[in-house]
Coordinates of N, CA and C in Angstrom, one line a residue:
Chain A
E1 N -88.5 107.4 -58.1 CA -87.7 106.4 -57.3 C -86.3 107.0 -57.1
D2 N -85.9 106.9 -55.8 CA -84.6 107.4 -55.4 C -83.5 106.7 -56.2
K3 N -82.5 107.5 -56.6 CA -81.4 106.8 -57.4 C -80.1 107.5 -57.1
V4 N -79.0 106.7 -57.1 CA -77.7 107.1 -56.9 C -76.8 106.5 -58.0
V5 N -76.1 107.3 -58.7 CA -75.3 106.8 -59.8 C -73.8 107.3 -59.6
Q6 N -72.9 106.3 -59.7 CA -71.5 106.6 -59.5 C -70.8 106.4 -60.8
S7 N -69.7 107.2 -61.0 CA -68.9 107.0 -62.1 C -67.4 107.4 -61.8
P8 N -66.4 106.8 -62.4 CA -66.6 105.7 -63.3 C -66.9 104.4 -62.6
L9 N -67.2 103.4 -63.3 CA -67.5 102.1 -62.6 C -66.2 101.5 -62.1
S10 N -65.1 101.7 -62.8 CA -63.8 101.2 -62.4 C -62.7 102.1 -62.9
L11 N -61.6 102.1 -62.2 CA -60.5 103.0 -62.5 C -59.2 102.3 -62.1
V12 N -58.2 102.4 -63.0 CA -56.9 101.9 -62.7 C -55.9 103.0 -62.8
V13 N -55.2 103.3 -61.7 CA -54.2 104.4 -61.7 C -52.9 103.9 -61.2
H14 N -51.8 104.7 -61.3 CA -50.5 104.4 -60.7 C -50.4 105.2 -59.4
E15 N -49.6 104.6 -58.5 CA -49.3 105.3 -57.3 C -48.8 106.7 -57.5
G16 N -49.4 107.6 -56.7 CA -49.0 109.0 -56.8 C -50.0 109.8 -57.6
D17 N -50.8 109.1 -58.4 CA -51.8 109.8 -59.2 C -52.9 110.4 -58.3
T18 N -53.6 111.4 -58.8 CA -54.8 111.9 -58.1 C -56.1 111.4 -58.9
V19 N -57.1 111.0 -58.1 CA -58.3 110.5 -58.7 C -59.5 111.3 -58.2
T20 N -60.5 111.4 -59.1 CA -61.8 112.0 -58.7 C -62.9 111.0 -59.0
L21 N -63.6 110.7 -58.0 CA -64.8 109.8 -58.1 C -66.1 110.6 -58.0
N22 N -67.0 110.3 -58.8 CA -68.3 111.1 -59.0 C -69.5 110.3 -58.4
C23 N -70.4 111.1 -57.9 CA -71.7 110.5 -57.4 C -72.8 111.5 -57.7
S24 N -73.7 111.1 -58.5 CA -74.9 112.0 -58.7 C -76.1 111.3 -58.2
Y25 N -77.1 112.1 -57.8 CA -78.3 111.5 -57.1 C -79.6 112.2 -57.5
E26 N -80.6 111.4 -57.3 CA -82.0 112.0 -57.3 C -82.7 111.3 -56.1
V27 N -83.0 112.1 -55.1 CA -83.7 111.6 -54.0 C -84.7 112.6 -53.5
T28 N -85.7 112.1 -52.8 CA -86.7 113.0 -52.1 C -86.3 113.1 -50.7
N29 N -86.6 114.3 -50.2 CA -86.2 114.6 -48.7 C -84.8 114.3 -48.4
F30 N -83.9 114.9 -49.2 CA -82.4 114.7 -49.0 C -82.1 115.2 -47.6
R31 N -81.3 114.3 -46.9 CA -80.8 114.6 -45.6 C -79.3 114.7 -45.6
S32 N -78.6 113.7 -46.3 CA -77.1 113.8 -46.3 C -76.6 112.8 -47.4
L33 N -75.4 113.0 -47.8 CA -74.7 112.2 -48.7 C -73.5 111.6 -48.0
L34 N -73.3 110.3 -48.1 CA -72.3 109.6 -47.4 C -71.3 108.9 -48.4
W35 N -70.0 108.9 -48.0 CA -69.0 108.1 -48.7 C -68.5 107.0 -47.8
Y36 N -68.3 105.8 -48.4 CA -67.8 104.7 -47.7 C -66.7 104.1 -48.6
K37 N -65.7 103.4 -47.9 CA -64.7 102.7 -48.6 C -64.9 101.2 -48.3
Q38 N -65.0 100.4 -49.3 CA -65.3 98.9 -49.0 C -64.1 98.1 -49.5
E39 N -63.5 97.5 -48.5 CA -62.4 96.5 -48.8 C -62.9 95.1 -48.3
K40 N -62.7 94.1 -49.1 CA -63.3 92.8 -48.7 C -64.8 93.0 -48.6
K41 N -65.4 92.7 -47.5 CA -66.8 92.7 -47.4 C -67.4 93.9 -46.7
A42 N -66.8 94.5 -45.7 CA -67.5 95.5 -44.9 C -67.0 96.9 -45.2
P43 N -68.0 97.8 -45.6 CA -67.7 99.2 -45.8 C -67.3 99.9 -44.6
T44 N -66.4 100.9 -44.7 CA -66.1 101.8 -43.6 C -66.4 103.2 -44.0
F45 N -66.9 103.9 -43.0 CA -67.4 105.3 -43.2 C -66.3 106.2 -43.5
L46 N -66.4 107.1 -44.5 CA -65.4 108.1 -44.8 C -65.9 109.5 -44.4
F47 N -67.0 110.0 -45.1 CA -67.5 111.3 -44.9 C -69.0 111.4 -44.9
M48 N -69.6 112.3 -44.3 CA -71.0 112.7 -44.4 C -71.0 114.2 -44.8
L49 N -71.8 114.5 -45.9 CA -71.9 115.8 -46.4 C -73.4 116.2 -46.3
T50 N -73.6 117.4 -45.8 CA -75.0 117.9 -45.7 C -75.2 119.2 -46.4
S51 N -74.1 120.0 -46.5 CA -74.2 121.4 -47.0 C -73.4 121.5 -48.3
S52 N -73.9 122.3 -49.2 CA -73.1 122.5 -50.4 C -71.9 123.3 -50.2
G53 N -70.8 123.0 -51.0 CA -69.7 123.9 -51.0 C -68.7 123.8 -49.9
I54 N -69.0 123.0 -48.9 CA -68.1 122.8 -47.7 C -67.3 121.5 -47.9
E55 N -66.0 121.7 -48.0 CA -65.2 120.5 -48.3 C -64.9 119.8 -47.0
K56 N -65.1 118.5 -47.0 CA -64.6 117.6 -45.9 C -63.3 117.0 -46.3
K57 N -62.4 117.0 -45.3 CA -61.0 116.5 -45.6 C -60.5 115.6 -44.6
S58 N -59.9 114.5 -45.0 CA -59.3 113.6 -44.1 C -58.0 113.0 -44.7
G59 N -56.9 113.6 -44.4 CA -55.6 113.2 -45.0 C -55.6 113.5 -46.5
R60 N -55.4 112.4 -47.3 CA -55.3 112.6 -48.7 C -56.7 112.6 -49.4
L61 N -57.7 112.3 -48.6 CA -59.1 112.2 -49.1 C -59.9 113.5 -48.8
S62 N -60.6 114.0 -49.8 CA -61.5 115.1 -49.6 C -62.8 114.9 -50.4
S63 N -63.8 115.6 -50.0 CA -65.1 115.4 -50.7 C -65.9 116.7 -50.5
I64 N -66.7 117.0 -51.5 CA -67.5 118.2 -51.6 C -68.9 117.8 -52.2
L65 N -69.9 118.6 -51.8 CA -71.3 118.3 -52.2 C -71.8 119.6 -53.0
D66 N -72.5 119.3 -54.1 CA -73.2 120.4 -54.8 C -74.7 120.0 -54.8
K67 N -75.5 120.7 -53.9 CA -76.9 120.3 -53.8 C -77.8 120.9 -54.9
K68 N -77.2 121.9 -55.6 CA -78.0 122.5 -56.7 C -77.9 121.5 -57.9
E69 N -76.7 121.0 -58.2 CA -76.5 120.1 -59.3 C -76.6 118.7 -58.9
L70 N -76.9 118.4 -57.7 CA -77.1 117.1 -57.2 C -76.0 116.1 -57.4
F71 N -74.8 116.5 -57.0 CA -73.7 115.5 -57.1 C -72.6 115.8 -56.0
S72 N -71.8 114.8 -55.9 CA -70.6 115.0 -55.0 C -69.4 114.3 -55.6
I73 N -68.3 114.8 -55.3 CA -67.0 114.2 -55.7 C -66.2 113.8 -54.5
L74 N -65.4 112.7 -54.7 CA -64.5 112.3 -53.7 C -63.1 112.3 -54.4
N75 N -62.2 113.1 -53.8 CA -60.8 113.2 -54.4 C -59.9 112.4 -53.5
I76 N -58.9 111.7 -54.2 CA -57.8 111.1 -53.5 C -56.5 111.6 -54.1
T77 N -55.7 112.2 -53.4 CA -54.4 112.7 -53.9 C -53.3 111.7 -53.5
A78 N -52.2 111.8 -54.3 CA -51.0 110.9 -54.0 C -51.5 109.5 -53.7
T79 N -52.2 108.9 -54.6 CA -52.8 107.6 -54.3 C -51.7 106.5 -53.9
Q80 N -52.1 105.6 -53.1 CA -51.3 104.5 -52.6 C -52.0 103.2 -52.9
T81 N -51.2 102.1 -53.0 CA -51.8 100.8 -53.3 C -52.9 100.5 -52.2
G82 N -52.8 100.9 -51.0 CA -53.8 100.7 -50.0 C -55.1 101.4 -50.2
D83 N -55.1 102.3 -51.2 CA -56.4 103.0 -51.5 C -57.2 102.1 -52.4
S84 N -56.7 101.0 -52.9 CA -57.4 100.1 -53.8 C -58.6 99.6 -53.0
A85 N -59.8 99.8 -53.5 CA -61.1 99.4 -52.8 C -62.2 99.8 -53.7
I86 N -63.4 99.4 -53.2 CA -64.6 99.9 -53.9 C -65.1 101.2 -53.0
Y87 N -65.4 102.3 -53.7 CA -65.8 103.5 -53.0 C -67.3 103.6 -53.3
L88 N -68.1 103.6 -52.2 CA -69.5 103.6 -52.3 C -70.0 105.0 -51.8
C89 N -71.0 105.5 -52.6 CA -71.7 106.7 -52.3 C -73.1 106.3 -51.9
A90 N -73.6 106.9 -50.9 CA -75.0 106.7 -50.4 C -75.7 108.0 -50.1
V91 N -77.0 108.0 -50.4 CA -77.7 109.2 -50.1 C -78.8 108.9 -49.1
D92 N -79.0 109.6 -48.1 CA -80.0 109.4 -47.1 C -81.2 110.4 -47.4
G93 N -82.3 109.8 -47.9 CA -83.5 110.5 -48.1 C -84.5 109.9 -47.3
N94 N -85.5 109.3 -47.9 CA -86.5 108.6 -47.1 C -85.9 107.3 -46.6
K95 N -84.9 106.8 -47.3 CA -84.1 105.7 -46.8 C -82.7 105.8 -47.4
L96 N -81.8 105.0 -46.9 CA -80.4 105.1 -47.4 C -80.3 104.3 -48.7
V97 N -79.9 105.0 -49.8 CA -79.8 104.4 -51.1 C -78.3 104.5 -51.5
F98 N -77.8 103.3 -51.8 CA -76.4 103.2 -52.2 C -76.2 103.2 -53.8
G99 N -75.1 103.8 -54.2 CA -74.7 103.6 -55.6 C -74.0 102.2 -55.8
A100 N -73.8 101.9 -57.0 CA -73.1 100.6 -57.3 C -71.6 100.6 -57.0
G101 N -71.1 101.8 -56.7 CA -69.7 101.8 -56.3 C -68.7 102.1 -57.5
T102 N -67.6 102.6 -57.2 CA -66.4 102.7 -58.1 C -65.3 101.8 -57.6
I103 N -64.9 100.9 -58.5 CA -63.7 100.0 -58.1 C -62.5 100.8 -58.5
L104 N -61.7 101.1 -57.5 CA -60.4 101.7 -57.7 C -59.2 100.7 -57.5
R105 N -58.3 100.7 -58.5 CA -57.2 99.9 -58.3 C -55.9 100.7 -58.5
V106 N -55.1 100.8 -57.5 CA -53.9 101.6 -57.6 C -52.7 100.6 -57.8
K107 N -52.0 100.8 -58.9 CA -50.9 99.9 -59.2 C -49.6 100.6 -58.7
S108 N -48.7 99.7 -58.2 CA -47.4 100.2 -57.8 C -46.4 100.4 -58.9
Chain B
G1 N -68.3 92.4 -27.9 CA -67.1 92.4 -28.7 C -66.8 93.8 -29.2
A2 N -65.7 94.0 -29.8 CA -65.3 95.3 -30.3 C -66.0 95.8 -31.5
G3 N -66.5 94.9 -32.3 CA -67.2 95.3 -33.5 C -68.5 94.5 -33.8
V4 N -69.1 94.8 -34.9 CA -70.3 94.0 -35.3 C -69.9 92.6 -35.7
S5 N -70.5 91.6 -35.2 CA -70.2 90.3 -35.7 C -71.5 89.7 -36.4
Q6 N -71.2 88.8 -37.3 CA -72.3 88.1 -38.0 C -72.0 86.7 -38.1
S7 N -73.0 85.9 -38.1 CA -72.8 84.4 -38.3 C -74.0 83.9 -39.1
P8 N -73.8 82.8 -39.9 CA -72.5 82.3 -40.2 C -71.8 83.2 -41.2
S9 N -70.5 83.0 -41.5 CA -69.8 83.8 -42.5 C -70.2 83.3 -43.9
N10 N -70.4 82.1 -44.0 CA -70.9 81.5 -45.3 C -72.0 80.5 -45.1
K11 N -73.0 80.5 -46.0 CA -74.1 79.6 -45.9 C -74.5 79.1 -47.3
V12 N -74.5 77.8 -47.5 CA -74.9 77.3 -48.7 C -76.2 76.5 -48.4
T13 N -77.3 76.8 -49.1 CA -78.5 76.1 -48.9 C -79.2 75.8 -50.2
E14 N -80.1 74.8 -50.1 CA -80.9 74.4 -51.3 C -82.1 75.3 -51.4
K15 N -82.4 75.5 -52.7 CA -83.6 76.3 -53.0 C -84.8 75.7 -52.3
G16 N -85.6 76.6 -51.6 CA -86.8 76.2 -50.9 C -86.6 76.0 -49.4
K17 N -85.4 76.0 -49.0 CA -85.1 75.9 -47.5 C -85.2 77.3 -46.9
D18 N -85.4 77.3 -45.6 CA -85.3 78.5 -44.8 C -83.9 78.7 -44.3
V19 N -83.5 80.0 -44.1 CA -82.2 80.3 -43.5 C -82.4 81.4 -42.5
E20 N -81.5 81.4 -41.5 CA -81.5 82.4 -40.5 C -80.1 83.0 -40.4
L21 N -80.0 84.3 -40.5 CA -78.7 85.0 -40.4 C -78.7 85.8 -39.1
R22 N -77.6 85.8 -38.4 CA -77.5 86.5 -37.1 C -76.6 87.7 -37.2
C23 N -76.9 88.7 -36.4 CA -76.1 89.9 -36.3 C -76.0 90.3 -34.8
D24 N -74.8 90.5 -34.4 CA -74.5 91.0 -33.0 C -74.0 92.4 -33.1
P25 N -74.7 93.4 -32.8 CA -74.2 94.8 -33.0 C -73.2 95.2 -31.9
I26 N -72.7 96.4 -32.1 CA -71.8 96.9 -31.1 C -72.6 97.3 -29.9
S27 N -72.1 96.9 -28.7 CA -72.8 97.2 -27.5 C -73.1 98.7 -27.3
G28 N -74.3 99.0 -27.0 CA -74.7 100.4 -26.8 C -75.3 101.0 -28.1
H29 N -75.1 100.4 -29.2 CA -75.7 100.9 -30.5 C -77.2 100.7 -30.5
T30 N -77.9 101.7 -30.7 CA -79.4 101.5 -30.7 C -80.0 101.3 -32.1
A31 N -79.2 101.6 -33.1 CA -79.7 101.4 -34.4 C -79.0 100.2 -35.1
L32 N -79.8 99.5 -35.8 CA -79.3 98.3 -36.5 C -79.9 98.2 -37.9
Y33 N -79.1 97.9 -38.9 CA -79.5 97.9 -40.3 C -79.1 96.5 -40.9
W34 N -79.9 96.1 -41.8 CA -79.6 94.9 -42.7 C -79.6 95.4 -44.1
Y35 N -78.5 95.0 -44.8 CA -78.4 95.3 -46.3 C -78.0 94.0 -47.0
R36 N -78.2 94.0 -48.3 CA -77.6 92.9 -49.0 C -76.9 93.5 -50.2
Q37 N -75.9 92.7 -50.6 CA -75.1 93.2 -51.8 C -75.0 92.0 -52.7
S38 N -75.6 92.2 -53.9 CA -75.5 91.1 -54.9 C -74.3 91.4 -55.8
L39 N -73.9 90.4 -56.5 CA -72.7 90.6 -57.3 C -72.8 91.8 -58.3
G40 N -71.9 92.7 -58.2 CA -71.9 93.8 -59.1 C -72.9 94.9 -58.8
Q41 N -73.6 94.8 -57.7 CA -74.6 95.7 -57.3 C -74.2 96.5 -56.1
G42 N -74.8 97.7 -55.9 CA -74.5 98.4 -54.7 C -75.3 97.8 -53.5
L43 N -75.0 98.4 -52.4 CA -75.7 97.9 -51.2 C -77.2 98.2 -51.3
E44 N -78.0 97.2 -50.9 CA -79.5 97.4 -51.0 C -80.0 97.3 -49.5
F45 N -80.7 98.4 -49.1 CA -81.2 98.5 -47.8 C -82.4 97.5 -47.7
L46 N -82.4 96.8 -46.5 CA -83.5 95.8 -46.3 C -84.4 96.3 -45.1
I47 N -83.8 96.5 -44.0 CA -84.6 96.8 -42.8 C -83.8 97.6 -41.8
Y48 N -84.4 98.4 -41.0 CA -83.8 99.2 -40.0 C -84.5 99.2 -38.7
F49 N -83.8 99.0 -37.6 CA -84.3 99.0 -36.2 C -83.7 100.2 -35.5
Q50 N -84.5 100.9 -34.8 CA -84.1 102.0 -34.0 C -84.7 101.9 -32.6
G51 N -83.9 101.5 -31.6 CA -84.4 101.4 -30.3 C -85.7 100.5 -30.2
N52 N -86.7 101.0 -29.5 CA -87.9 100.3 -29.4 C -89.0 100.7 -30.4
S53 N -88.6 101.5 -31.3 CA -89.6 101.9 -32.4 C -89.9 100.8 -33.3
A54 N -91.0 100.9 -34.0 CA -91.3 99.9 -35.0 C -90.3 99.9 -36.1
P55 N -89.8 98.8 -36.6 CA -88.8 98.8 -37.6 C -89.3 99.3 -38.9
D56 N -88.3 99.9 -39.7 CA -88.6 100.3 -41.0 C -88.3 99.1 -42.0
K57 N -89.4 98.5 -42.5 CA -89.2 97.3 -43.3 C -89.4 97.6 -44.8
S58 N -89.2 98.8 -45.1 CA -89.6 99.2 -46.5 C -88.7 98.6 -47.6
G59 N -87.5 98.1 -47.2 CA -86.6 97.6 -48.1 C -86.7 96.1 -48.3
L60 N -87.5 95.4 -47.5 CA -87.6 94.0 -47.7 C -88.2 93.6 -49.0
P61 N -87.6 92.8 -49.8 CA -88.0 92.5 -51.2 C -89.3 91.7 -51.3
S62 N -89.6 90.9 -50.3 CA -90.8 90.1 -50.4 C -91.2 89.6 -49.0
D63 N -92.4 89.0 -48.9 CA -92.8 88.6 -47.6 C -92.1 87.3 -47.2
R64 N -91.2 86.8 -48.0 CA -90.3 85.7 -47.5 C -89.2 86.2 -46.6
F65 N -89.0 87.5 -46.6 CA -88.0 88.1 -45.7 C -88.6 88.7 -44.5
S66 N -88.0 88.4 -43.3 CA -88.4 89.0 -42.1 C -87.2 89.1 -41.2
A67 N -87.3 90.0 -40.2 CA -86.2 90.2 -39.3 C -86.8 90.6 -37.9
E68 N -86.0 90.2 -36.9 CA -86.4 90.6 -35.6 C -85.2 91.0 -34.8
R69 N -85.4 91.8 -33.8 CA -84.3 92.2 -32.9 C -84.8 92.0 -31.5
T70 N -84.1 91.1 -30.8 CA -84.6 90.8 -29.5 C -83.8 91.6 -28.4
G71 N -84.6 92.2 -27.5 CA -83.9 92.9 -26.4 C -83.1 94.1 -26.8
G72 N -83.4 94.6 -28.0 CA -82.7 95.7 -28.5 C -81.2 95.5 -28.8
S73 N -80.9 94.2 -29.0 CA -79.5 93.9 -29.3 C -79.4 93.0 -30.5
V74 N -79.3 91.7 -30.3 CA -79.1 90.7 -31.4 C -80.2 90.7 -32.4
S75 N -79.9 90.6 -33.7 CA -80.9 90.6 -34.7 C -80.8 89.3 -35.5
T76 N -81.9 88.8 -36.0 CA -81.9 87.7 -36.9 C -82.7 88.0 -38.1
L77 N -82.1 87.8 -39.3 CA -82.8 88.0 -40.6 C -83.1 86.6 -41.1
T78 N -84.4 86.4 -41.3 CA -84.9 85.1 -41.8 C -85.4 85.2 -43.2
I79 N -84.9 84.2 -44.0 CA -85.4 84.1 -45.4 C -86.1 82.8 -45.5
Q80 N -87.4 82.8 -45.9 CA -88.1 81.5 -46.0 C -88.1 81.1 -47.5
R81 N -88.2 79.8 -47.7 CA -88.3 79.3 -49.1 C -87.4 80.0 -50.0
T82 N -86.1 79.9 -49.7 CA -85.0 80.6 -50.4 C -85.1 80.3 -51.9
Q83 N -84.8 81.4 -52.7 CA -84.7 81.3 -54.1 C -83.3 81.6 -54.6
Q84 N -82.9 81.3 -55.8 CA -81.5 81.5 -56.2 C -81.2 83.0 -56.3
E85 N -82.2 83.8 -56.5 CA -81.9 85.2 -56.6 C -81.7 85.8 -55.2
D86 N -81.8 85.0 -54.2 CA -81.5 85.5 -52.8 C -80.0 85.4 -52.5
S87 N -79.3 84.7 -53.4 CA -77.8 84.6 -53.2 C -77.2 86.0 -53.2
A88 N -76.5 86.3 -52.2 CA -75.9 87.6 -52.0 C -75.1 87.6 -50.7
V89 N -74.4 88.7 -50.5 CA -73.7 88.9 -49.2 C -74.7 89.8 -48.4
Y90 N -75.0 89.3 -47.2 CA -76.0 90.0 -46.3 C -75.1 90.7 -45.2
L91 N -75.2 92.1 -45.2 CA -74.4 92.8 -44.3 C -75.3 93.5 -43.2
C92 N -74.8 93.5 -42.0 CA -75.5 94.1 -40.9 C -74.6 95.3 -40.5
A93 N -75.2 96.3 -40.0 CA -74.5 97.5 -39.5 C -75.2 98.0 -38.3
S94 N -74.4 98.7 -37.4 CA -75.1 99.3 -36.3 C -74.5 100.7 -36.1
S95 N -75.3 101.5 -35.4 CA -74.8 102.9 -35.1 C -75.4 103.4 -33.8
L96 N -74.9 104.5 -33.4 CA -75.4 105.0 -32.1 C -76.8 105.6 -32.3
G97 N -77.2 105.8 -33.6 CA -78.5 106.4 -33.8 C -78.6 107.9 -33.5
G98 N -79.7 108.5 -33.5 CA -79.8 109.9 -33.3 C -79.0 110.7 -34.3
T99 N -78.3 111.6 -33.8 CA -77.5 112.5 -34.7 C -76.3 111.7 -35.3
H100 N -76.0 110.5 -34.7 CA -74.8 109.7 -35.2 C -75.3 108.6 -36.1
Y101 N -76.5 108.7 -36.6 CA -77.1 107.6 -37.4 C -76.2 107.2 -38.6
Y102 N -75.5 108.2 -39.1 CA -74.7 108.0 -40.4 C -73.5 107.2 -40.2
E103 N -72.9 107.2 -39.0 CA -71.6 106.5 -38.8 C -71.9 105.1 -38.5
Q104 N -72.2 104.3 -39.5 CA -72.5 102.9 -39.4 C -71.3 102.1 -39.4
Y105 N -71.3 101.1 -38.5 CA -70.2 100.1 -38.4 C -70.7 98.8 -39.0
F106 N -70.0 98.3 -40.0 CA -70.5 97.1 -40.7 C -69.9 95.9 -40.1
G107 N -70.7 94.8 -40.1 CA -70.1 93.5 -39.8 C -69.4 92.9 -41.1
P108 N -68.8 91.7 -40.9 CA -68.1 91.1 -42.0 C -69.0 90.5 -43.1
G109 N -70.3 90.4 -42.8 CA -71.3 89.8 -43.7 C -71.4 88.3 -43.7
T110 N -72.5 87.9 -44.2 CA -72.8 86.5 -44.5 C -73.0 86.3 -45.9
R111 N -72.2 85.4 -46.5 CA -72.3 85.1 -48.0 C -73.3 83.9 -48.1
L112 N -74.5 84.2 -48.7 CA -75.5 83.2 -48.8 C -75.5 82.7 -50.3
T113 N -75.4 81.4 -50.5 CA -75.5 80.8 -51.8 C -76.6 79.9 -51.8
V114 N -77.6 80.1 -52.7 CA -78.7 79.2 -52.8 C -78.6 78.4 -54.1
T115 N -78.5 77.1 -53.9 CA -78.2 76.2 -55.1 C -79.5 75.6 -55.6

């Protein structure tokens, strides 16, 4: 059965800290790994990763995929209170499977 | 509209009743997805529509759940004989499909509470 596991489940940091969120997976017919940020109810798309070792970057956020070890990390540098959210990892195999998410809280 | 819309935003129903949840995707998006998110759980895929192709219903948890998409646009998710474990936020998303399938735009969701 396809599985996506995220860690940590929750994290509290202070503004300016750097955080690393983890996503490991077991899926058949891997196509891509996706990161979303969920505030309130609706997730918003962050990154899609398909190839190992190629970093995707958007502002203070970056992500990389390791297809050999079956995991991805999402880094956020110089965190701000607006980064507080649930970060969801999803893997597209035979269907899209989401992890339970990491709850990030950034304190001012 | 500019984004995906869903209605109602909240629905409280008694166990055993049927409910219908509506999703209006972004105009021009050929792909439409339904998910549900239970308390403390990740998003759970339910069903996927792509253009005129037969929908992928592999995520529907039981035969009490069904969905249709009329005219390639609006979709309705129906839950018959609701149970308390159906209580969740039901999210709809749409995308351009094809090579842009991954960039899904989510609606605000419908919070369903079965009492």
